[in-house]
């Protein structure tokens, strides 16, 4: 296809609810990566895709074009099978931290290429960067040698992996075009397929704190990603999991590292342990290695051993004190009863406003900022007792954080049967 004027033709095809041809997709993804298609043209196309969708053929081709925009990695030379996990992002979602060393302790290598947080969902790299000395940027050789020696690596995806997605994701983030199933599925799967993992387990979040607010949309996203993975020869399974309330009792970088270490020490909040074990079992089965019970590796110290080696291999001081915020403020329960709702998005927004997240890619994050919950849905609370503690280095951030928590919870003196906490794992998709 000739360069230049054709971007308009591609936009108009999708604006008119047409299907993009393979040639149009290959051209527009490549031309955008090279800077021939301008940001404003890709924004218009992304919005047309958000409004009018893409069919399965278009999504597969779009994913393949994004993979072809960069390099592919290959773990075939490793002595053990590989499995990776990807979460669509949620509040308090620190599962990667205990999961990667746990699965490695069971004999499957985990190459976890992660990102930084944007908006109210935290990023795995931001959390780990709260450990003094830890570094996210590894060369390909460092990553391969750590995978062989330690079995787990969590690091930043290099710029050569699906560069089309890097550019497009940043654009979608500022043009209101993130929440398109076709674009989310192709974005996630292009990176995972290019990364070269043998097996992939997807944690597709559903609820207020997730991109997908309802179960049907989440199911469609999960099925689309599972099909893309299988087509590319990656054994892919998805769990749909609840994100109407935060995971665990913490949202914020160092706070979440501390909670993850509790899980690795055989303790930690029930929901974090349940999801970590469920995802570990799926990863082990998908990698053909289901003869080990991961629960044993949390209690016998072997997952903790891998965590320590993994952090140390990337320069982290695993015994150093984690950063603590300079200021705290307690939010108390206004009445007595049962906490029947605690909204994930509101808590995520509060943590973000306290300094745990960033508004722009280049913003710094506060390592110690965030929210600690003292009760979860289903727990009894008493008027005047602490419900949450807010942490920040800046006192002036508290009022805005409190504002986002104003309608964040319900306390009922007499809860009804419909007020029961939701199941954590909602469905499994292959
Ligand atoms: N995570 C991604 O990597 N891409 C998306 O589009 C959404 C979440």
Short mmCIF file of N, CA, C and O in Angstrom, two decimals, residues 18 38 49 69 75 84 175 190 236 248 277 319 346 378:
data_model
loop_
_atom_site.label_atom_id
_atom_site.label_comp_id
_atom_site.label_asym_id
_atom_site.label_seq_id
_atom_site.Cartn_x
_atom_site.Cartn_y
_atom_site.Cartn_z
N UNK A 18 -16.68 -1.23 8.52
CA UNK A 18 -16.16 -2.27 7.65
C UNK A 18 -15.08 -3.08 8.36
O UNK A 18 -14.62 -2.71 9.45
N UNK A 38 0.47 9.36 11.56
CA UNK A 38 0.62 10.30 12.68
C UNK A 38 -0.22 9.87 13.88
O UNK A 38 -1.19 9.11 13.73
N UNK A 49 -12.07 1.75 16.18
CA UNK A 49 -12.02 0.34 16.61
C UNK A 49 -12.77 0.18 17.92
O UNK A 49 -13.54 -0.77 18.11
N UNK A 69 6.42 -6.07 14.61
CA UNK A 69 7.05 -4.74 14.70
C UNK A 69 8.36 -4.79 15.49
O UNK A 69 9.11 -3.82 15.51
N UNK A 75 13.00 -19.04 24.67
CA UNK A 75 13.51 -19.68 25.89
C UNK A 75 13.78 -21.17 25.70
O UNK A 75 13.94 -21.90 26.67
N UNK A 84 4.25 -18.10 32.22
CA UNK A 84 4.15 -16.69 32.60
C UNK A 84 2.71 -16.41 32.99
O UNK A 84 1.79 -17.15 32.63
N UNK A 175 -6.21 9.00 25.01
CA UNK A 175 -7.28 9.31 24.05
C UNK A 175 -8.57 8.56 24.37
O UNK A 175 -9.47 8.47 23.53
N UNK A 190 0.25 -9.69 22.07
CA UNK A 190 1.42 -9.46 21.21
C UNK A 190 2.69 -9.51 22.06
O UNK A 190 3.70 -10.11 21.67
N UNK A 236 -2.67 -21.53 26.71
CA UNK A 236 -3.19 -20.35 27.42
C UNK A 236 -4.48 -20.68 28.17
O UNK A 236 -5.39 -21.29 27.61
N UNK A 248 -6.21 -8.36 49.03
CA UNK A 248 -5.38 -8.24 50.22
C UNK A 248 -5.74 -7.02 51.04
O UNK A 248 -6.83 -6.44 50.91
N UNK A 277 -2.12 -19.31 44.85
CA UNK A 277 -2.07 -20.77 44.68
C UNK A 277 -2.86 -21.22 43.45
O UNK A 277 -2.43 -22.10 42.71
N UNK A 319 17.28 -7.74 52.84
CA UNK A 319 17.14 -7.58 54.30
C UNK A 319 16.98 -6.12 54.72
O UNK A 319 16.81 -5.84 55.91
N UNK A 346 -12.26 3.13 44.17
CA UNK A 346 -12.10 4.25 45.11
C UNK A 346 -10.80 4.10 45.91
O UNK A 346 -10.07 5.08 46.12
N UNK A 378 -17.48 -8.32 54.59
CA UNK A 378 -17.82 -9.49 55.40
C UNK A 378 -17.37 -9.35 56.84
O UNK A 378 -17.85 -10.04 57.73
#
